[in-house]
CSV table of C-alpha atoms and ligand atoms in Angstrom, one decimal:
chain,number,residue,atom,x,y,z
A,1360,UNK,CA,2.3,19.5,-14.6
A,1361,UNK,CA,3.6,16.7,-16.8
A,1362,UNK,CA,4.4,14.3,-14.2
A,1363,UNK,CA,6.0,10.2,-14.2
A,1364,UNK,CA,5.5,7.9,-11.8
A,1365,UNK,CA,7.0,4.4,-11.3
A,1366,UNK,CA,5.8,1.6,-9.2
A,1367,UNK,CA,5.6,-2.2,-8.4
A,1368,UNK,CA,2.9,-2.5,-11.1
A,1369,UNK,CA,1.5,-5.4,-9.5
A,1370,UNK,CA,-0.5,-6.3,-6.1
A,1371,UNK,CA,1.6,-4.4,-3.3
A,1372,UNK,CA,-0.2,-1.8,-1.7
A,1373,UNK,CA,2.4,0.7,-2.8
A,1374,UNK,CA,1.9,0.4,-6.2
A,1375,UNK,CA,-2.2,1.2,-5.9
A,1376,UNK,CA,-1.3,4.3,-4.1
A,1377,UNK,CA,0.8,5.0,-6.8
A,1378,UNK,CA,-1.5,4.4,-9.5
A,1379,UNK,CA,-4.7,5.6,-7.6
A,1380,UNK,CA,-2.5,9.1,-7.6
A,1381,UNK,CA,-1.7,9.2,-10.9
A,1382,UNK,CA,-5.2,8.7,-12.0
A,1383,UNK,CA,-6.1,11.4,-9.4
A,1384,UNK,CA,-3.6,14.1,-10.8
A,1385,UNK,CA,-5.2,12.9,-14.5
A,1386,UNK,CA,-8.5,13.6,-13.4
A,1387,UNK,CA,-7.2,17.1,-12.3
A,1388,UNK,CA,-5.8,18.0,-15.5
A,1389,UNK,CA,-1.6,16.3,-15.0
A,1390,UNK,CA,-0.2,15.0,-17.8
A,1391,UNK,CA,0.6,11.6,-16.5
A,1392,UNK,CA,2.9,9.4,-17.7
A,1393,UNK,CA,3.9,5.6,-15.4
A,1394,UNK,CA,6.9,3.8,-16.2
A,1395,UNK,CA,7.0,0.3,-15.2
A,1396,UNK,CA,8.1,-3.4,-16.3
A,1397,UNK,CA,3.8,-4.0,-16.4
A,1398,UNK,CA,0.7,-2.4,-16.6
A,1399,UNK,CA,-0.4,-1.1,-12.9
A,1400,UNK,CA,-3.3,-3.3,-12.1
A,1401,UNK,CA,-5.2,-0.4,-11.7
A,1402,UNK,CA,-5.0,1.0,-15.0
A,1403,UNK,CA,-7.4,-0.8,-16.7
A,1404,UNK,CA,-8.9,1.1,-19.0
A,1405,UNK,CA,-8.7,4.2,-21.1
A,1406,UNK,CA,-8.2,8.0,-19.7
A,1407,UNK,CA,-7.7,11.1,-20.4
A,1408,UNK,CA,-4.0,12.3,-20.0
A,1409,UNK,CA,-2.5,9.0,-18.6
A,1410,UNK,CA,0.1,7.0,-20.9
A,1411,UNK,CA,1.7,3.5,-19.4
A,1412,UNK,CA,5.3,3.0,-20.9
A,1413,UNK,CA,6.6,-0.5,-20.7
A,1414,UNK,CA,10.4,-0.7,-19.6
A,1415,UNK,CA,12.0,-3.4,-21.9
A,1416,UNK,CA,14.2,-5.9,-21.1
A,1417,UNK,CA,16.4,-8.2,-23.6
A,1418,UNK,CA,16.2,-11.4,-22.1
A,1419,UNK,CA,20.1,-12.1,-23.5
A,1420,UNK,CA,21.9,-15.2,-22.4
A,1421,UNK,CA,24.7,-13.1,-20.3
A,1422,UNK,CA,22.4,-11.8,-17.9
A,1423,UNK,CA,22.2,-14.1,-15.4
A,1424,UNK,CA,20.4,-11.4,-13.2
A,1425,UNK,CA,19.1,-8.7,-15.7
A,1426,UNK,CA,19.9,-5.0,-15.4
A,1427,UNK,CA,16.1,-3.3,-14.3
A,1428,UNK,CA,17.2,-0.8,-12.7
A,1429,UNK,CA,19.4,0.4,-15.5
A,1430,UNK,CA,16.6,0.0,-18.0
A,1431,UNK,CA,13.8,1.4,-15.7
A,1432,UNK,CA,16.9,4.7,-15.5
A,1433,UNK,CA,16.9,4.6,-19.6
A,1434,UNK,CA,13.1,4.5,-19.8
A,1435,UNK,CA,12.5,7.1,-17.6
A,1436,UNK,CA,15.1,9.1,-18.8
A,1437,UNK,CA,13.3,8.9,-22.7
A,1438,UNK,CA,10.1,9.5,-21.6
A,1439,UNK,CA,11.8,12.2,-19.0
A,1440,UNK,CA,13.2,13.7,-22.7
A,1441,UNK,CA,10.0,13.3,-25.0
A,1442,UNK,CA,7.3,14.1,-22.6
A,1443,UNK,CA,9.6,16.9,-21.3
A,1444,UNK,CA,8.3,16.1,-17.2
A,1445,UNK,CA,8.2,18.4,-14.6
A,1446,UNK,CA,8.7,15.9,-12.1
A,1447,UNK,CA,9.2,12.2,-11.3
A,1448,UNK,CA,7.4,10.4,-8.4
A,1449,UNK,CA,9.1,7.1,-7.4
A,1450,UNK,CA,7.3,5.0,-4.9
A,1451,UNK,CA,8.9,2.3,-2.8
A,1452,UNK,CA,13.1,4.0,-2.4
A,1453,UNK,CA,14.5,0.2,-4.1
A,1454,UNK,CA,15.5,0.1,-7.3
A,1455,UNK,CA,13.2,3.1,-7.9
A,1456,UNK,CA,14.6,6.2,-6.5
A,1457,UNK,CA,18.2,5.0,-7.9
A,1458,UNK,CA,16.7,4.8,-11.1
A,1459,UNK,CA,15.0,8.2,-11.4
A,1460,UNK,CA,18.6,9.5,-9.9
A,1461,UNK,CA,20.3,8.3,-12.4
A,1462,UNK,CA,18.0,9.6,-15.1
A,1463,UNK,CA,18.0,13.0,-13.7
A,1464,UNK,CA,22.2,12.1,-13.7
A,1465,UNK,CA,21.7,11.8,-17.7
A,1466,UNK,CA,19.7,15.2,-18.3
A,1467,UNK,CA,21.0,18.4,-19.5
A,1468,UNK,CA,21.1,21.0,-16.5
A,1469,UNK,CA,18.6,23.4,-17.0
A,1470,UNK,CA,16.0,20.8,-18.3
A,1471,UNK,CA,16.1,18.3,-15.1
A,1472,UNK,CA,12.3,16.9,-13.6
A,1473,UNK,CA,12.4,17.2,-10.2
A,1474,UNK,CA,12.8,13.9,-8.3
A,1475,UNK,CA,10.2,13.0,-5.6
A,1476,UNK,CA,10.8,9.8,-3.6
A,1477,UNK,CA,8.1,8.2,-2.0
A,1478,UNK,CA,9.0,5.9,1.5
A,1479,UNK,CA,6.5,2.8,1.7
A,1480,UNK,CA,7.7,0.5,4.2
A,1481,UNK,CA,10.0,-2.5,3.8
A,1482,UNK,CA,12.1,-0.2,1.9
A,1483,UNK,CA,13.1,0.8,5.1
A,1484,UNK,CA,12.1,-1.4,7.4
A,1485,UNK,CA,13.8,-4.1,5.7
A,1486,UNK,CA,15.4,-4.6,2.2
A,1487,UNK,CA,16.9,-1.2,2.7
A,1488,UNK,CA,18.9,-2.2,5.8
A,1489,UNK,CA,20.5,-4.8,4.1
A,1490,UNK,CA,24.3,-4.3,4.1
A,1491,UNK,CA,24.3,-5.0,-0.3
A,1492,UNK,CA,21.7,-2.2,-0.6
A,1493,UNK,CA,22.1,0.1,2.2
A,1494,UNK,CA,24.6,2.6,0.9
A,1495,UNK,CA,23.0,3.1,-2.4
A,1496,UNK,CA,19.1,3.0,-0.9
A,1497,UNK,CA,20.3,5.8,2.2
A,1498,UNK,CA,22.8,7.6,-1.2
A,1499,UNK,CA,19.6,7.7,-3.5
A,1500,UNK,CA,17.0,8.8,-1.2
A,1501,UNK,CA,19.0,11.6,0.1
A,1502,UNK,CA,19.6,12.9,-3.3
A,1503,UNK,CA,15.9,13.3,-4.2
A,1504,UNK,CA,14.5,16.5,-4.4
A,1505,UNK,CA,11.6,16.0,-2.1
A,1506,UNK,CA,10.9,12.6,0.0
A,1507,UNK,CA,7.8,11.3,1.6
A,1508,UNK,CA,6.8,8.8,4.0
A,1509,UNK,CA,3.2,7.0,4.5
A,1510,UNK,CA,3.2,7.3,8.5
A,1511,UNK,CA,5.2,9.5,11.1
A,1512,UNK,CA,6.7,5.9,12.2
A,1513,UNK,CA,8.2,5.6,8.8
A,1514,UNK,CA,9.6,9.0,8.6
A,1515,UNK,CA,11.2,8.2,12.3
A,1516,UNK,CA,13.0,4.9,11.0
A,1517,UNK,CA,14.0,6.1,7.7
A,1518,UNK,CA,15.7,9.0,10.1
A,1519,UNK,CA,16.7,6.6,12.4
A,1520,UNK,CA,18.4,4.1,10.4
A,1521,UNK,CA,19.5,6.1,7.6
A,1522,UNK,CA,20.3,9.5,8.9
A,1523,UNK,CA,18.3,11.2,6.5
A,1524,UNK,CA,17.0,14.3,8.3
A,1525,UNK,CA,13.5,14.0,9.2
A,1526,UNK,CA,12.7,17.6,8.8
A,1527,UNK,CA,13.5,17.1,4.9
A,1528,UNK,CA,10.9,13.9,5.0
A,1529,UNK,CA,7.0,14.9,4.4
A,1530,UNK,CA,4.3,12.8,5.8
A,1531,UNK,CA,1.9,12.0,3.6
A,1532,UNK,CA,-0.8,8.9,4.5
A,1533,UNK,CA,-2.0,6.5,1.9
A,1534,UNK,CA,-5.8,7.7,0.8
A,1535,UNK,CA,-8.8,6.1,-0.3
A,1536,UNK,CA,-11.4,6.7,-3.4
A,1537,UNK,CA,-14.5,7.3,-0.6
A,1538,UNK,CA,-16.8,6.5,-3.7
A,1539,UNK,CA,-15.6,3.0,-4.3
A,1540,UNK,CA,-14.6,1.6,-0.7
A,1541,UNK,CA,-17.7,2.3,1.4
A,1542,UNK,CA,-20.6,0.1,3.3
A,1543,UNK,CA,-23.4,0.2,0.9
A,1544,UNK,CA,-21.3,-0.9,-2.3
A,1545,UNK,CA,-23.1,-3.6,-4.6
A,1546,UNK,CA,-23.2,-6.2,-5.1
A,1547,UNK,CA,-22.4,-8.2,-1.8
A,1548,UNK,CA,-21.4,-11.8,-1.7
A,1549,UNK,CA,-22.8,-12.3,2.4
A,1550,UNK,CA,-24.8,-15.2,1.8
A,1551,UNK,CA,-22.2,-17.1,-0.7
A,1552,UNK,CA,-19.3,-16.6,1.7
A,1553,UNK,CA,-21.1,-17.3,4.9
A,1554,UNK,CA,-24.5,-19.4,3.8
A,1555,UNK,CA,-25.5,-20.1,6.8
A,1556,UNK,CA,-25.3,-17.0,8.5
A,1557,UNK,CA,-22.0,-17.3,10.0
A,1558,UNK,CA,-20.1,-13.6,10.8
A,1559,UNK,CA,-17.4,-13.2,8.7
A,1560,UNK,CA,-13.7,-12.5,9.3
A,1561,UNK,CA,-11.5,-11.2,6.6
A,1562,UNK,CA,-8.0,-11.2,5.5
A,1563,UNK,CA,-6.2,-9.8,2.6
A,1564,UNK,CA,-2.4,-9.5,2.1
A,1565,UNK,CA,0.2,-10.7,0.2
A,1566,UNK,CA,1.1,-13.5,2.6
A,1567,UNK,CA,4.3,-13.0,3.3
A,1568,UNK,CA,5.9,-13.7,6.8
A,1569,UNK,CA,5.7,-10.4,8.1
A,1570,UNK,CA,1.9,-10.8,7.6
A,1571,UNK,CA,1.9,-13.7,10.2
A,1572,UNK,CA,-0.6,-15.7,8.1
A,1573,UNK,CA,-0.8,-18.0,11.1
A,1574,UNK,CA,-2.0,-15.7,13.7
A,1575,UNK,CA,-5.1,-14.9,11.8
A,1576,UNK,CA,-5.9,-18.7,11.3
A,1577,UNK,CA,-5.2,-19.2,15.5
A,1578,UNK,CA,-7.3,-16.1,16.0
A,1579,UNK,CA,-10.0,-17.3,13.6
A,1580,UNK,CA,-10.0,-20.8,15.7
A,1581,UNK,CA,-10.7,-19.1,19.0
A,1582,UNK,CA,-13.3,-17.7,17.6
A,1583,UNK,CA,-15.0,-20.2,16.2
A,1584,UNK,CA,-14.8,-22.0,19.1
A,1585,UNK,CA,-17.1,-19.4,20.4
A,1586,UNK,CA,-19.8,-19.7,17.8
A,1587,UNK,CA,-20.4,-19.4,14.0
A,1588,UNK,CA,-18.0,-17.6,11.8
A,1589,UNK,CA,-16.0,-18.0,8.5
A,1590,UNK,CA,-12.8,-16.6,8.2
A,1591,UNK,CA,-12.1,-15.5,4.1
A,1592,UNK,CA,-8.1,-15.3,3.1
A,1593,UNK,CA,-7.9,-13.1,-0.1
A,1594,UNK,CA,-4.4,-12.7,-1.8
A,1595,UNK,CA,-1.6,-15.1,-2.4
A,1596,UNK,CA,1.8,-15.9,-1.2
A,1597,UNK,CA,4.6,-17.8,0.3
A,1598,UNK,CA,2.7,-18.2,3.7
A,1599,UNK,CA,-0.4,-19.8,2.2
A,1600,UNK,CA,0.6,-23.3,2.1
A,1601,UNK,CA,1.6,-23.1,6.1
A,1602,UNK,CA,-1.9,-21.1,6.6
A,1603,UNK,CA,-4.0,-24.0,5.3
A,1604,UNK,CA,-2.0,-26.5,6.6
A,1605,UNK,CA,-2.6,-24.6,10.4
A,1606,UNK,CA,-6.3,-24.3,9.6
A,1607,UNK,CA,-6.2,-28.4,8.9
A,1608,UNK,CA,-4.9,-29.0,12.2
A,1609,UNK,CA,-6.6,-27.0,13.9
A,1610,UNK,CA,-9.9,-28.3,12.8
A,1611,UNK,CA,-11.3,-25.3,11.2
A,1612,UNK,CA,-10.3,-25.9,7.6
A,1613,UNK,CA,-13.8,-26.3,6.5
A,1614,UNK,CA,-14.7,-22.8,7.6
A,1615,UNK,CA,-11.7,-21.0,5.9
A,1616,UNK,CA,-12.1,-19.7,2.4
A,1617,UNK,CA,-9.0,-19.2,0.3
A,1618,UNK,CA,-9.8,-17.1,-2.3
A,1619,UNK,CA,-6.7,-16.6,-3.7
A,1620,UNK,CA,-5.9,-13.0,-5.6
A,1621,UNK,CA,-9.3,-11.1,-6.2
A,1622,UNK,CA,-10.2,-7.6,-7.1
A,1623,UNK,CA,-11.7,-5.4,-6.3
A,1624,UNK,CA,-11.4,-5.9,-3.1
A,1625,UNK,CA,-14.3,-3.4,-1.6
A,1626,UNK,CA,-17.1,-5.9,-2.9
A,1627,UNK,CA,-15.5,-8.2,-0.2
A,1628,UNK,CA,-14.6,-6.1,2.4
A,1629,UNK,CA,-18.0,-4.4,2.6
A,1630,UNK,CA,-19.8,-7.5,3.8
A,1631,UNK,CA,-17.1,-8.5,5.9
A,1632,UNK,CA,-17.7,-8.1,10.0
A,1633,UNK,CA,-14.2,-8.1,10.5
A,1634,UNK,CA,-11.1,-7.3,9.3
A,1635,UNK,CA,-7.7,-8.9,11.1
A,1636,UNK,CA,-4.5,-7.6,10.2
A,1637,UNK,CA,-2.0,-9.3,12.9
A,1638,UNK,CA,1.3,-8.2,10.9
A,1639,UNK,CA,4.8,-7.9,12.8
A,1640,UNK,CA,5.4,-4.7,10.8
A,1641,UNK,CA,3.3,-2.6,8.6
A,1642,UNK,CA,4.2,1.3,8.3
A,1643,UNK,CA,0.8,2.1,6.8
A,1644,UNK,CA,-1.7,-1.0,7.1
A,1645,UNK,CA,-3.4,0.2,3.4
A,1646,UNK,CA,-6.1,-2.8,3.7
A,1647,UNK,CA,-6.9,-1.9,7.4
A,1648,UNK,CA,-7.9,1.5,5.8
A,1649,UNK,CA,-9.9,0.2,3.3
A,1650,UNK,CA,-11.7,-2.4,5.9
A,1651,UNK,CA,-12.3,1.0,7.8
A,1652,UNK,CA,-13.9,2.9,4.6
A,1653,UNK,CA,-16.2,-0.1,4.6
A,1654,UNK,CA,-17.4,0.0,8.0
A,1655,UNK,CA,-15.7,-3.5,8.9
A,1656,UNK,CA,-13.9,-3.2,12.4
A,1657,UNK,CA,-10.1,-3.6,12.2
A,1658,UNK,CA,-8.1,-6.1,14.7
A,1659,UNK,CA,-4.5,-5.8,14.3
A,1660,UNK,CA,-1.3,-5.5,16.1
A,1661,UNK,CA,-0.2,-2.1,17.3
A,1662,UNK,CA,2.8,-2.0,15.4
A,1663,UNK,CA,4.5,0.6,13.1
A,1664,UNK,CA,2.0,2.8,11.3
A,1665,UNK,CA,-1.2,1.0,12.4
A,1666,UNK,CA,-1.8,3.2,15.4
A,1667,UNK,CA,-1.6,6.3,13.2
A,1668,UNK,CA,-4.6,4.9,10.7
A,1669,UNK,CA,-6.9,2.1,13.4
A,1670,UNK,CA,-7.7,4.2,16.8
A,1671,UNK,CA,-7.6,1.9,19.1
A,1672,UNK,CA,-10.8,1.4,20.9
A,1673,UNK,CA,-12.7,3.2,18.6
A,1674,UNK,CA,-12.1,1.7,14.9
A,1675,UNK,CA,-10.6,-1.5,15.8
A,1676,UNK,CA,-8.2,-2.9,18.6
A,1677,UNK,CA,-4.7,-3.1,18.8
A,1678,UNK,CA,-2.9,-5.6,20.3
A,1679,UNK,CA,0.9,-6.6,21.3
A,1680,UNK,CA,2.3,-8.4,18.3
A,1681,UNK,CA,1.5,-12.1,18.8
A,1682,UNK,CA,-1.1,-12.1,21.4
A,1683,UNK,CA,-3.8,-14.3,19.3
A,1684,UNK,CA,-5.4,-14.6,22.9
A,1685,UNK,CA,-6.2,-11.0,22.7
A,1686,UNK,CA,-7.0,-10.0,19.3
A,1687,UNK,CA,-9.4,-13.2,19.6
A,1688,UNK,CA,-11.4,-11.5,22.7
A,1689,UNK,CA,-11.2,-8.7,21.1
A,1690,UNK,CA,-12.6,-10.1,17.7
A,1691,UNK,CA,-15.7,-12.4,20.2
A,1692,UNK,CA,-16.3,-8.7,22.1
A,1693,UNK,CA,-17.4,-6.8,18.7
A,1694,UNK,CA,-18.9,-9.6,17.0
A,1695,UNK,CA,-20.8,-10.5,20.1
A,1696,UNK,CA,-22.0,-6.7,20.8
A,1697,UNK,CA,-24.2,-5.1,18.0
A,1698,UNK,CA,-24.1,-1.8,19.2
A,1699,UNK,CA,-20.4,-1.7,19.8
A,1700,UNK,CA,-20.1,-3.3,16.3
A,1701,UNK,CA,-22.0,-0.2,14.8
A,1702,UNK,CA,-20.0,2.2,16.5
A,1703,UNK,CA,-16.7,0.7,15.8
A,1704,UNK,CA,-18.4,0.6,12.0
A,1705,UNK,CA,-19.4,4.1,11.9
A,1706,UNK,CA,-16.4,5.5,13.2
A,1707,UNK,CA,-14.3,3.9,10.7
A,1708,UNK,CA,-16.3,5.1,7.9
A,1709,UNK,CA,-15.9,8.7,9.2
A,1710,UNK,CA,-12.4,8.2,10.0
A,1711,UNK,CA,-11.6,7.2,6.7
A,1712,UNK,CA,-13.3,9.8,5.1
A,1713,UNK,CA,-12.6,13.2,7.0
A,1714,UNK,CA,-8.8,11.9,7.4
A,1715,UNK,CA,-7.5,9.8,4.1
A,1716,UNK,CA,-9.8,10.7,1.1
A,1717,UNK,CA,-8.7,11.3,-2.5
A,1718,UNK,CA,-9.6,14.3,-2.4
A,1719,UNK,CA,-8.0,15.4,0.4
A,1720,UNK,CA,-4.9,13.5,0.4
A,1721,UNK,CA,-3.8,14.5,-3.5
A,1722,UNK,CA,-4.2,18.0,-2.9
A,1723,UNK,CA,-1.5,17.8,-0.5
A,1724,UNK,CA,0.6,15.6,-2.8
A,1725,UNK,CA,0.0,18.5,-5.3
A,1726,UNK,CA,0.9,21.1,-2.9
A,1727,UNK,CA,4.0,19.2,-1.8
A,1728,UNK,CA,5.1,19.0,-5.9
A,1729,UNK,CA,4.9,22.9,-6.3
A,1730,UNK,CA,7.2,23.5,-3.4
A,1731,UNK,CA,9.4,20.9,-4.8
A,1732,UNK,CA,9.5,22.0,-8.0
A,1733,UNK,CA,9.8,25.9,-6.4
A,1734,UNK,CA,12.8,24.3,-4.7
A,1735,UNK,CA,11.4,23.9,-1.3
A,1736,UNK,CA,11.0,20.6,-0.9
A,1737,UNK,CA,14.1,20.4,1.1
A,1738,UNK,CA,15.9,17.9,-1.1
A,1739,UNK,CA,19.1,16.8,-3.0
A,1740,UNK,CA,21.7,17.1,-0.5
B,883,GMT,O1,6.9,-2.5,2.0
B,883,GMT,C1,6.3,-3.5,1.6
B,883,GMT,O2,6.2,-4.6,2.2
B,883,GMT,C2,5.5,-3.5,0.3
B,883,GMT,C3,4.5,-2.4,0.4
B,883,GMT,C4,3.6,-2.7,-0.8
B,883,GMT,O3,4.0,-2.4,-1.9
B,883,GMT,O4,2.5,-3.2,-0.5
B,883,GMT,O5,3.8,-2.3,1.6
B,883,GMT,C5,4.0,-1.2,2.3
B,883,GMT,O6,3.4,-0.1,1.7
B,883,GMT,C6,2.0,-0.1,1.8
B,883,GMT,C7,1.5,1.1,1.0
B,883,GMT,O7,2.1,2.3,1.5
B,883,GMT,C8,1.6,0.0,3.3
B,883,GMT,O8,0.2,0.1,3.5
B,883,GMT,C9,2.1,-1.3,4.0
B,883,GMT,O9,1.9,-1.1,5.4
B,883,GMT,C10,3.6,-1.4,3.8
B,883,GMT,N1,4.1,-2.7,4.3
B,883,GMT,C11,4.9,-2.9,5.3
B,883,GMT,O10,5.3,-1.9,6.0
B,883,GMT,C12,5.2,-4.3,5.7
């Protein structure tokens, strides 16, 4: 298949999926061809069968806000015409899956890629319910061809909130490369991190609010309180400032590392002894999964998706949203218990692989394309 994909080219979890896939399908002989404003991260070096086309924008004085979406639609519309695609993968619905509607709008019948759309999360949750996007966001994902979701929860609120019929909405979970993200990964940075032999708790988000930046600090502080640890924050945002500030007052400052933005992120994760993820929403939880892949112990709140990818009491611990007392008992319980800490470890590892590898996951996704493009996919209303 000759296949696009657009993304958020930069750190979101939703544009690695994208770009992890697209590199997956390349490996198994797609044409593959991404369409962004930037380079995916990801793609950082040459391959077989993948191209990168750069959406361009003229920076003219009249555009106060400049048009994206209607470029991204143009771009994907000539490479749509050159490369001759099958099909078009959009993730994240906002401006994407307008876009890709719109260049499918532009195409000579007969000659149309197939649109698949992609649900990630705040799409939904969030940006998407806002009244000066709503219409279009519910109008665009309704009219693609085929339409996933990362998480059963997700394909409930997209259903919920935007009527779209769930039985037209594919669940398909976020995967890992097993290769990459696992325990005995080289090289690890244990003793530069945590020097004096301190356990180590991990972080890694984008540090926005719905992250909740500051329960992982209050967490960390209980914890401390009960003996040696570090607590590393990897990735950047508008929470940061707040999060250090917290960790100041609290009198842990000297024990929190802020790395700042850092891959990869397996080299950190696999000498991590636990990963907290205390988030007031999260439809998949993408960096739980990889903690899991690397045998660190997830605790997180049991909201959203996160049920569906940390089992409770066997991966990690879930907690009500906000309880900082729990999640920190939780947190002392496996750091405290080496065998429980093993068990939690190994079951993670297994977890990730038997349910969310690569290998697994984009042979669904491949599956899911030939219905679509067979007409099955149960889209364009
Ligand atoms: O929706 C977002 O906030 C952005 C998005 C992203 O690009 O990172 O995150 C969502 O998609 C990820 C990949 O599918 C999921 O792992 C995250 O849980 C999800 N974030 C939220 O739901 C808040």
């Amino acid at each position: 298949m000759r296949i696009g994909i657009t993304c958020y080219p930069t750190y979101g979890g939703s544009g690695v999926v994208a770009t992890e896939l697209g590199l997956e399908l390349a490996e198994r002989g797609h044409e593959v061809h991404f369409v962004s404003y930037a380079q995916p991260f990801r793609l950082d070096r040459f391959r077989e069968r993948v191209y990168f086309h750069e959406v361009e924008m003229d920076p003219y004085p009249l555009f106060e806000h400049p048009p994206y979406s209607v470029a991204l639609a143009a771009a994907i519309h000539d490479v749509a015409v050159h490369h001759e695609l099958d099909l078009i993968h959009v993730h994240y619905a906002i401006p994407h899956a307008t876009s890709a509607w719109m260049a499918r709008e532009m195409l000579l019948p007969g000659r149309t890629p197939k649109v698949v759309t992609t649900l990630h999360g705040t799409d939904i949750t969030l940006t998407g319910k806002h009244p000066s996007l709503y219409s279009i966001t519910r109008f665009s994902i309704q009219k693609s061809d085929g339409i996933t979701a990362v998480s059963r929860f997700l394909r409930d609120e997209t259903e919920k909130s935007f009527g779209v019929n769930g039985g037209r909405i594919r669940v398909i979970p976020n995967f890992i490369d097993t290769q990459r993200y696992r325990r005995d990964g080289k090289p690890c940075h244990r003793a530069t991190l945590a020097p004096g032999g301190e356990k180590i708790l991990m972080h890694i988000s984008n540090f926005r609010p719905v992250k909740r930046v500051d329960d992982v600090v209050r967490v960390f502080a209980r914890v401390r309180d009960e003996g040696e640890a570090r607590l590393v924050m990897v990735g950047d945002g508008p929470e940061r400032p707040r999060a250090q500030a917290l960790a100041d007052s609290l009198g842990v400052a000297e024990d929190v590392i802020f790395l700042g933005k850092h891959t990869p992120v397996e080299e950190l994760l696999s000498c991590a002894d636990l990963f907290l993820l205390p988030s007031e929403s999260e439809s998949f939880g993408l960096a739980a999964l990889e903690a899991m892949a690397c045998g660190t112990p997830v605790v997180a709140t049991a909201v959203g998706g996160l049920p569906e990818v940390v089992e409770d009491g066997e991966t990690g611990f879930l907690h009500a949203l906000g309880d900082v007392d729990a999640m920190a008992r939780s947190a002392c319980r496996l750091l405290g218990d080496d065998g429980l800490w093993t068990r939690f470890s190994e079951a993670g590892q297994r977890s990730a692989r038997a349910r969310f590898s690569a290998e697994r996951i984009v042979s669904v996704y491949e599956s899911f394309y030939q219905e679509v493009l067979e007409g099955k996919g149960g889209g364009n209303s």
